[in-house]
mmCIF file of C-alpha atoms and ligand atoms in Angstrom:
data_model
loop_
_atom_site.group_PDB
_atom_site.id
_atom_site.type_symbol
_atom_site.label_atom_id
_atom_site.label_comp_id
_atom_site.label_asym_id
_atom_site.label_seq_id
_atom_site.Cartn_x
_atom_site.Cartn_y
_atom_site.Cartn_z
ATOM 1 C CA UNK A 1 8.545 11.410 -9.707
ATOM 2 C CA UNK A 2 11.365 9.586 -8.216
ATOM 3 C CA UNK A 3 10.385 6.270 -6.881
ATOM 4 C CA UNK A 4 12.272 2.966 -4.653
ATOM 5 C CA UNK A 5 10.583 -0.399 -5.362
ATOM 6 C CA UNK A 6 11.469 -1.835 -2.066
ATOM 7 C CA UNK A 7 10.240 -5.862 -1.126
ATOM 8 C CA UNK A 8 11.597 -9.210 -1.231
ATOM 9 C CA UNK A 9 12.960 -10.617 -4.751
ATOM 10 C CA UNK A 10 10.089 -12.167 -6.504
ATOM 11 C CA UNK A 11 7.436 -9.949 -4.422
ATOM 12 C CA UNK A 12 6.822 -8.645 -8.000
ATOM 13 C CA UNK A 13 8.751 -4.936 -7.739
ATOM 14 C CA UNK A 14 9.937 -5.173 -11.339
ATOM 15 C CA UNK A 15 6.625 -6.183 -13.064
ATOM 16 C CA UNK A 16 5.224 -3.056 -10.860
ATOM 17 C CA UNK A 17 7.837 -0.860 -12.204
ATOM 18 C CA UNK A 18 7.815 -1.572 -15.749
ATOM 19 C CA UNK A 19 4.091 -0.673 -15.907
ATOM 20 C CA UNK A 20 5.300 2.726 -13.750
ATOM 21 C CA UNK A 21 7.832 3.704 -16.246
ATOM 22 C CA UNK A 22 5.410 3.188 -19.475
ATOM 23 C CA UNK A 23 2.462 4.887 -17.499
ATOM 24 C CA UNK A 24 4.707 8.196 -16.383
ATOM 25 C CA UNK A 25 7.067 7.501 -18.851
ATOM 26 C CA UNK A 26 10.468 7.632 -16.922
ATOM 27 C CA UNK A 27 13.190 4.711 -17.029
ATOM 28 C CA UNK A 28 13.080 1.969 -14.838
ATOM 29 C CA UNK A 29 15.983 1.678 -13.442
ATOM 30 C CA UNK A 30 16.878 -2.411 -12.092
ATOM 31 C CA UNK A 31 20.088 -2.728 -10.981
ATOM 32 C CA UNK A 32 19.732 -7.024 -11.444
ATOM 33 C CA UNK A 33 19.131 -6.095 -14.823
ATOM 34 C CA UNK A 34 22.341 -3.710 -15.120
ATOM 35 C CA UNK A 35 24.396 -6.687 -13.930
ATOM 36 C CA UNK A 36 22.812 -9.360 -15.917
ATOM 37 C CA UNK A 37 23.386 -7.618 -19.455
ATOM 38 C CA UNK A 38 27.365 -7.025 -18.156
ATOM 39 C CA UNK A 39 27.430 -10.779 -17.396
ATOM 40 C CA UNK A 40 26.145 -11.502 -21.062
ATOM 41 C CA UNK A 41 28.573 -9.112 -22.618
ATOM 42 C CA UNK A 42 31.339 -10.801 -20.999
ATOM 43 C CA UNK A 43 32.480 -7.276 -18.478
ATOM 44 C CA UNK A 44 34.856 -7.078 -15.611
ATOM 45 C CA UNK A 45 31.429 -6.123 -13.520
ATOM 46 C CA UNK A 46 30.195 -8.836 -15.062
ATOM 47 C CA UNK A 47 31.950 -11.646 -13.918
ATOM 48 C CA UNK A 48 32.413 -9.724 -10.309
ATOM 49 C CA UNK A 49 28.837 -9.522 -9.712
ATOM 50 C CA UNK A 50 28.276 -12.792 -11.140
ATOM 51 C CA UNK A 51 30.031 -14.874 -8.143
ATOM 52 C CA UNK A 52 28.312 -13.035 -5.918
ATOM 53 C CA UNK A 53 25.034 -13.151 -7.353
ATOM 54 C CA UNK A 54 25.147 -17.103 -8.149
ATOM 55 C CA UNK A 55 25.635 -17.815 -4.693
ATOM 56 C CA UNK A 56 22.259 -15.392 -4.073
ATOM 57 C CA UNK A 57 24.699 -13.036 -2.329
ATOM 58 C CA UNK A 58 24.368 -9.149 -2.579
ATOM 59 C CA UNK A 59 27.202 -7.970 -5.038
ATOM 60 C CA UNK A 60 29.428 -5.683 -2.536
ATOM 61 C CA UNK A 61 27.835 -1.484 -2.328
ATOM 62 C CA UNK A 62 30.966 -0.259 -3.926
ATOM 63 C CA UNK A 63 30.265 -1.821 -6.796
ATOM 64 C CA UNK A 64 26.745 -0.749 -7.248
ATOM 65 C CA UNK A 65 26.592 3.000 -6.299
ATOM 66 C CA UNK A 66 28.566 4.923 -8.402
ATOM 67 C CA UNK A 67 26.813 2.445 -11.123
ATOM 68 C CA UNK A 68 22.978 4.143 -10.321
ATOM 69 C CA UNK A 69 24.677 7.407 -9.013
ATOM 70 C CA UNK A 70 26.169 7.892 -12.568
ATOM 71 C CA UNK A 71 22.489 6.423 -14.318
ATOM 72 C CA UNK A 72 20.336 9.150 -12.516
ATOM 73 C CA UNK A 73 22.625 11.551 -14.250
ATOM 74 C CA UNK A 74 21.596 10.608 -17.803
ATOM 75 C CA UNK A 75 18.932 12.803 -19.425
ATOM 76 C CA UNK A 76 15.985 10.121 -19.579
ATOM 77 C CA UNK A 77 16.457 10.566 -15.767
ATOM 78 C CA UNK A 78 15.782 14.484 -15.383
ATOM 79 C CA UNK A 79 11.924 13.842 -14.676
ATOM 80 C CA UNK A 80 11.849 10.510 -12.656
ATOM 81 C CA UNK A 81 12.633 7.279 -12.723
ATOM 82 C CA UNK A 82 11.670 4.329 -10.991
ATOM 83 C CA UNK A 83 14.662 2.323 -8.876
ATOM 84 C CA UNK A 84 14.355 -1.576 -8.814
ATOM 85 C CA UNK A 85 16.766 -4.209 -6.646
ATOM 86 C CA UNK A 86 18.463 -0.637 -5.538
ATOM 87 C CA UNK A 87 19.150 0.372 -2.519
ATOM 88 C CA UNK A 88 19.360 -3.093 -1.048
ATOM 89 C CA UNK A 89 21.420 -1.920 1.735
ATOM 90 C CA UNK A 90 21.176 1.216 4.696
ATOM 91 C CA UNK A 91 24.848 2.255 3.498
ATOM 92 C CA UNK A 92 23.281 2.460 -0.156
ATOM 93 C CA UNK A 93 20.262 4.120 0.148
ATOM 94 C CA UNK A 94 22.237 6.715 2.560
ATOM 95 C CA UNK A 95 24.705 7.564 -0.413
ATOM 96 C CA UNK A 96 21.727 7.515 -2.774
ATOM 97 C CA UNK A 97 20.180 10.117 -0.456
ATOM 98 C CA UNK A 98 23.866 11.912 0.200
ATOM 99 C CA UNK A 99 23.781 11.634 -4.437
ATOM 100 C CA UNK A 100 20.346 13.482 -4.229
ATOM 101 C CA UNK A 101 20.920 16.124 -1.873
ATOM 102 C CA UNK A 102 23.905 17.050 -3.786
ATOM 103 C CA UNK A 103 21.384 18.291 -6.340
ATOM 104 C CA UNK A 104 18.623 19.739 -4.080
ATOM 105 C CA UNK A 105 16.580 16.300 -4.265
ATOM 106 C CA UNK A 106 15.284 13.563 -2.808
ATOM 107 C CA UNK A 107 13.216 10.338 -3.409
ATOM 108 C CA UNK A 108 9.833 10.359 -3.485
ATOM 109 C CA UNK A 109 7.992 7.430 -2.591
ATOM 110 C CA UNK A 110 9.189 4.139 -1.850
ATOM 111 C CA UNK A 111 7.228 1.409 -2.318
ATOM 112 C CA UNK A 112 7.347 -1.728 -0.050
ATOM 113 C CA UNK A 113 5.394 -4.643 -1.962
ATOM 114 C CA UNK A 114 4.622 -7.086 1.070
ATOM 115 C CA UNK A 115 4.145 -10.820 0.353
ATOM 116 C CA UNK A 116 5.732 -13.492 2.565
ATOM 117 C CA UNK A 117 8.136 -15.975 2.320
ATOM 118 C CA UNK A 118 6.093 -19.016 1.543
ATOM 119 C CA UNK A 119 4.824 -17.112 -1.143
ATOM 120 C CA UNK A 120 7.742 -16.088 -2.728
ATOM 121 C CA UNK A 121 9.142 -19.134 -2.750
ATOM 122 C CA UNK A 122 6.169 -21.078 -4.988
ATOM 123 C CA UNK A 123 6.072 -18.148 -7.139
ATOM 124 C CA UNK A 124 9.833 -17.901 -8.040
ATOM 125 C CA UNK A 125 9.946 -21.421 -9.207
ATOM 126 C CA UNK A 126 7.655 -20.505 -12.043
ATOM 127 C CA UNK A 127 9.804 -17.609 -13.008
ATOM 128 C CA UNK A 128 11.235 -17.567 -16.822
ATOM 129 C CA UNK A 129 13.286 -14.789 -18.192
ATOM 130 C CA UNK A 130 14.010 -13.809 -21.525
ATOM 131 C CA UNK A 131 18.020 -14.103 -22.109
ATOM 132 C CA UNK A 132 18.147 -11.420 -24.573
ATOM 133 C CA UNK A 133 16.351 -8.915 -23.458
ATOM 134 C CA UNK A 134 15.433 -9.360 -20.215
ATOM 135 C CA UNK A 135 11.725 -9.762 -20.281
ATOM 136 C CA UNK A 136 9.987 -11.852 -17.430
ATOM 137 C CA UNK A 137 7.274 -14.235 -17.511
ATOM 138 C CA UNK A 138 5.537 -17.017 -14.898
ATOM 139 C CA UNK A 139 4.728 -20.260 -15.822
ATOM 140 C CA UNK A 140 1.391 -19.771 -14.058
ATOM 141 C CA UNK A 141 0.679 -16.011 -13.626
ATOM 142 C CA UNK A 142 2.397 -14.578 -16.691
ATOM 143 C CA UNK A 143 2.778 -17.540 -19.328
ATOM 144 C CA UNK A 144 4.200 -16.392 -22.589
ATOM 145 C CA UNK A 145 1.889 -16.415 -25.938
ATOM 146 C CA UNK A 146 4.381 -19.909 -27.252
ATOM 147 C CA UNK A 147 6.062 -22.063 -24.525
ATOM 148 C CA UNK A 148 9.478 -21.489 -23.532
ATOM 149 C CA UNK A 149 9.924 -18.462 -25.833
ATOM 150 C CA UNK A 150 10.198 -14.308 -25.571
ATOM 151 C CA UNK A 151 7.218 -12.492 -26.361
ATOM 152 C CA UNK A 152 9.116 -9.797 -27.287
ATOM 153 C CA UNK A 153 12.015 -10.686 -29.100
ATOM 154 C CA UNK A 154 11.320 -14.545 -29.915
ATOM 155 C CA UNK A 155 14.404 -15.591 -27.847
ATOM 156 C CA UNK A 156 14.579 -18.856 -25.791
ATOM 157 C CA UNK A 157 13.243 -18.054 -22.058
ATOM 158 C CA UNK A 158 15.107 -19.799 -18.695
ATOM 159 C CA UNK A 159 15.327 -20.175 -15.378
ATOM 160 C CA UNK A 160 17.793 -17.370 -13.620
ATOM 161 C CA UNK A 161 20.499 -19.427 -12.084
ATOM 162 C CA UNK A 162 19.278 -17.408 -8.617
ATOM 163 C CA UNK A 163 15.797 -18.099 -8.882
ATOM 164 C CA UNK A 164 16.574 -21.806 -7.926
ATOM 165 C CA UNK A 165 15.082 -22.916 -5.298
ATOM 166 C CA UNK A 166 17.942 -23.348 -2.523
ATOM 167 C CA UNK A 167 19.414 -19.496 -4.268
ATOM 168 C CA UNK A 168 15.833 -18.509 -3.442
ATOM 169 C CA UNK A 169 15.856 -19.068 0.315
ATOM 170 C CA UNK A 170 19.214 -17.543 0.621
ATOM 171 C CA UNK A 171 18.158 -14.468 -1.264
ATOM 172 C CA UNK A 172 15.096 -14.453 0.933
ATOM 173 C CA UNK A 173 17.551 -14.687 4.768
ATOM 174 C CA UNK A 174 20.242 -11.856 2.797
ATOM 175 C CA UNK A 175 16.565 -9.956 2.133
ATOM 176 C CA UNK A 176 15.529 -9.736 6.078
ATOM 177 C CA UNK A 177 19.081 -8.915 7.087
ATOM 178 C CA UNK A 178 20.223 -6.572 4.463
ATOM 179 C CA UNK A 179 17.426 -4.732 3.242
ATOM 180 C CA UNK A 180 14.116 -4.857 5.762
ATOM 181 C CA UNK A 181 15.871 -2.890 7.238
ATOM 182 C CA UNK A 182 15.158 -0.180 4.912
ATOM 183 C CA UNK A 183 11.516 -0.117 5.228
ATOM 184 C CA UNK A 184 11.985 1.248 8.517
ATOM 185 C CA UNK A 185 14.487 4.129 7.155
ATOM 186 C CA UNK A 186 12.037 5.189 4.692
ATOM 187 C CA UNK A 187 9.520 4.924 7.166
ATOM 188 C CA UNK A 188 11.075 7.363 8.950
ATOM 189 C CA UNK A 189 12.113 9.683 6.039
ATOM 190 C CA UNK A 190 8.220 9.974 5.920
ATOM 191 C CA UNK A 191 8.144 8.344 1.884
ATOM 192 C CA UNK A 192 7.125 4.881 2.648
ATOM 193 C CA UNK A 193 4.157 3.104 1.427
ATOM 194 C CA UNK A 194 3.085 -0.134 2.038
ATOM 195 C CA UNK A 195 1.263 -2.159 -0.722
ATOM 196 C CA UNK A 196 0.194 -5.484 -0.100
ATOM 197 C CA UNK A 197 1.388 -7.821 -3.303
ATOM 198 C CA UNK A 198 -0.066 -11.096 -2.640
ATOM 199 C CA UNK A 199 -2.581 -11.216 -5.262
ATOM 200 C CA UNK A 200 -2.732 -10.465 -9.122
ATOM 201 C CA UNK A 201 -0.109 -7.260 -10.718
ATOM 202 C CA UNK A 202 -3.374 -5.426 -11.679
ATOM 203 C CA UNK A 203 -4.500 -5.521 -7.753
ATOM 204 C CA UNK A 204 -1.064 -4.746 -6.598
ATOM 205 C CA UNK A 205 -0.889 -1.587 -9.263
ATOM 206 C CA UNK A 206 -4.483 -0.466 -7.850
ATOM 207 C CA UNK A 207 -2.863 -0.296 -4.494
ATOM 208 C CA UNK A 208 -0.181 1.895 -6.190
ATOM 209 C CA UNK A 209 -2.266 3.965 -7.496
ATOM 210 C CA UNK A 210 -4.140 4.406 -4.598
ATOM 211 C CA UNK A 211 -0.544 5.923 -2.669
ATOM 212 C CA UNK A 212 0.205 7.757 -6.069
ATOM 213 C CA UNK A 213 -2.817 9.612 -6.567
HETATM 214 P P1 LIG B 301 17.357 -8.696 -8.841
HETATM 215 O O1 LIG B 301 17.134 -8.962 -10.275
HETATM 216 O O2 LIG B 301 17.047 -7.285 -8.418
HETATM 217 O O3 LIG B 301 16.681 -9.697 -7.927
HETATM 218 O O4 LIG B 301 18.935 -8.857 -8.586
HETATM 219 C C1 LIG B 301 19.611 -10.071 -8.837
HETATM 220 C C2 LIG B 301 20.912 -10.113 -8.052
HETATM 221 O O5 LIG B 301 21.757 -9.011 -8.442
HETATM 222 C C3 LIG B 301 20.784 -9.973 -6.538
HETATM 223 O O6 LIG B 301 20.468 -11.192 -5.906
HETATM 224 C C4 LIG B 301 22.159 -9.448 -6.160
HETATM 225 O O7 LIG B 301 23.122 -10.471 -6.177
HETATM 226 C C5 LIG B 301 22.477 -8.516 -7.324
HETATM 227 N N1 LIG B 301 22.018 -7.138 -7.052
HETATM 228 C C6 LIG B 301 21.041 -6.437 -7.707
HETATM 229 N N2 LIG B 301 20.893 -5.214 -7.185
HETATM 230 C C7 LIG B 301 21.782 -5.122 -6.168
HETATM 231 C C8 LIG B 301 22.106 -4.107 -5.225
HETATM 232 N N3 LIG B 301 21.459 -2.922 -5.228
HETATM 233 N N4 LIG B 301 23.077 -4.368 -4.319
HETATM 234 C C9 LIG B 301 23.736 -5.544 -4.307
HETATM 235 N N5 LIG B 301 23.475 -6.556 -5.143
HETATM 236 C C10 LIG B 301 22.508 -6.352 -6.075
#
């Protein structure tokens, strides 16, 4: 099953796909994720995508294709895999799709998680990550077991440098322009579905289900 978390950052498309990838057991593939662990180990990607994504711009397509392009080739990838924060742009998901029909394949669903702005923008304040390994948590919605620390791995938690609250907005106005846009290409590739992710994960993943089957 090959799958496109699509929605606005924060709507909750990587909590979604984590549960995915343990239930079908294929990787979960989040591009933000990719980028943050080459910031903390100091790479040339690293600090590239890192100006762009302080400023809560979209790092530039050519240096995020041949990135997932070359990730779908690994062998955890031959049954599925669930893509998070990718494609963010038309000219992306058109080289994904160019990638895929290379090999005779396609995506299958993709996955619009709608909340609005508003929303967004209260829950996002209340996000905490884990530094080390990448693990999120809300204040409200998700609290860790002990304050301020990783669940996981016991490492200090913080608040993303984009996940402040003027970043925010400007991640939300590069959202509408960039990537909306691709709800309607999907749409129209006949593989979108459209979830509504107001409410709690466990009511967003019944609506999942629901399209899944
Ligand atoms: P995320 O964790 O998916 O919200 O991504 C965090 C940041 O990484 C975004 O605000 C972008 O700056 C960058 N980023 C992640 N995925 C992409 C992508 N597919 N295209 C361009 N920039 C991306």
């Amino acid at each position: 099953m090959k799958i496109v978390m699509l929605g606005a950052p924060g709507a909750g498309k990587g909590t979604c796909a984590k549960v995915l990838s343990e239930k079908y057991n294929i990787p979960h593939i989040s591009t933000g994720d990719i980028f943050r662990a080459n910031i903390k180990n100091g790479t040339e990607l690293g600090k590239k995508a890192k100006t762009y994504m302080d400023q809560g711009l979209l790092v530039p397509d050519e240096l995020v294709v041949d990135l997932v392009v070359d990730r779908l080739k690994q062998d955890d990838a031959k049954e599925g895999y669930i893509l998070d924060g990718f494609p963010r742009t038309i000219p992306q998901a058109e080289a994904l799709d160019a990638a895929l029909a290379q090999i005779n394949d396609k995506i299958d669903y993709a996955l619009d998680i709608e909340v609005e702005d508003a929303h967004i923008i209260e829950r996002m304040g209340g996000r905490r990550c884990c530094v080390k390994c990448g693990a999120t948590y809300h204040l409200v919605n998700v609290p860790p077991k002990k304050e301020g620390i990783c669940d996981v791995c016991g490492e200090a938690l913080i608040l993303r440098d984009d996940d402040a609250p003027e970043t925010v907005k400007k991640r939300l106005d590069v959202y509408h322009e960039q990537t909306q846009p691709l709800i309607t290409y999907y749409k129209e590739k006949g593989v979108l579905a459209e979830v509504e992710g107001h409410d709690e994960v466990t009511e967003t993943m019944a609506g999942i289900y629901q399209v899944l089957g």
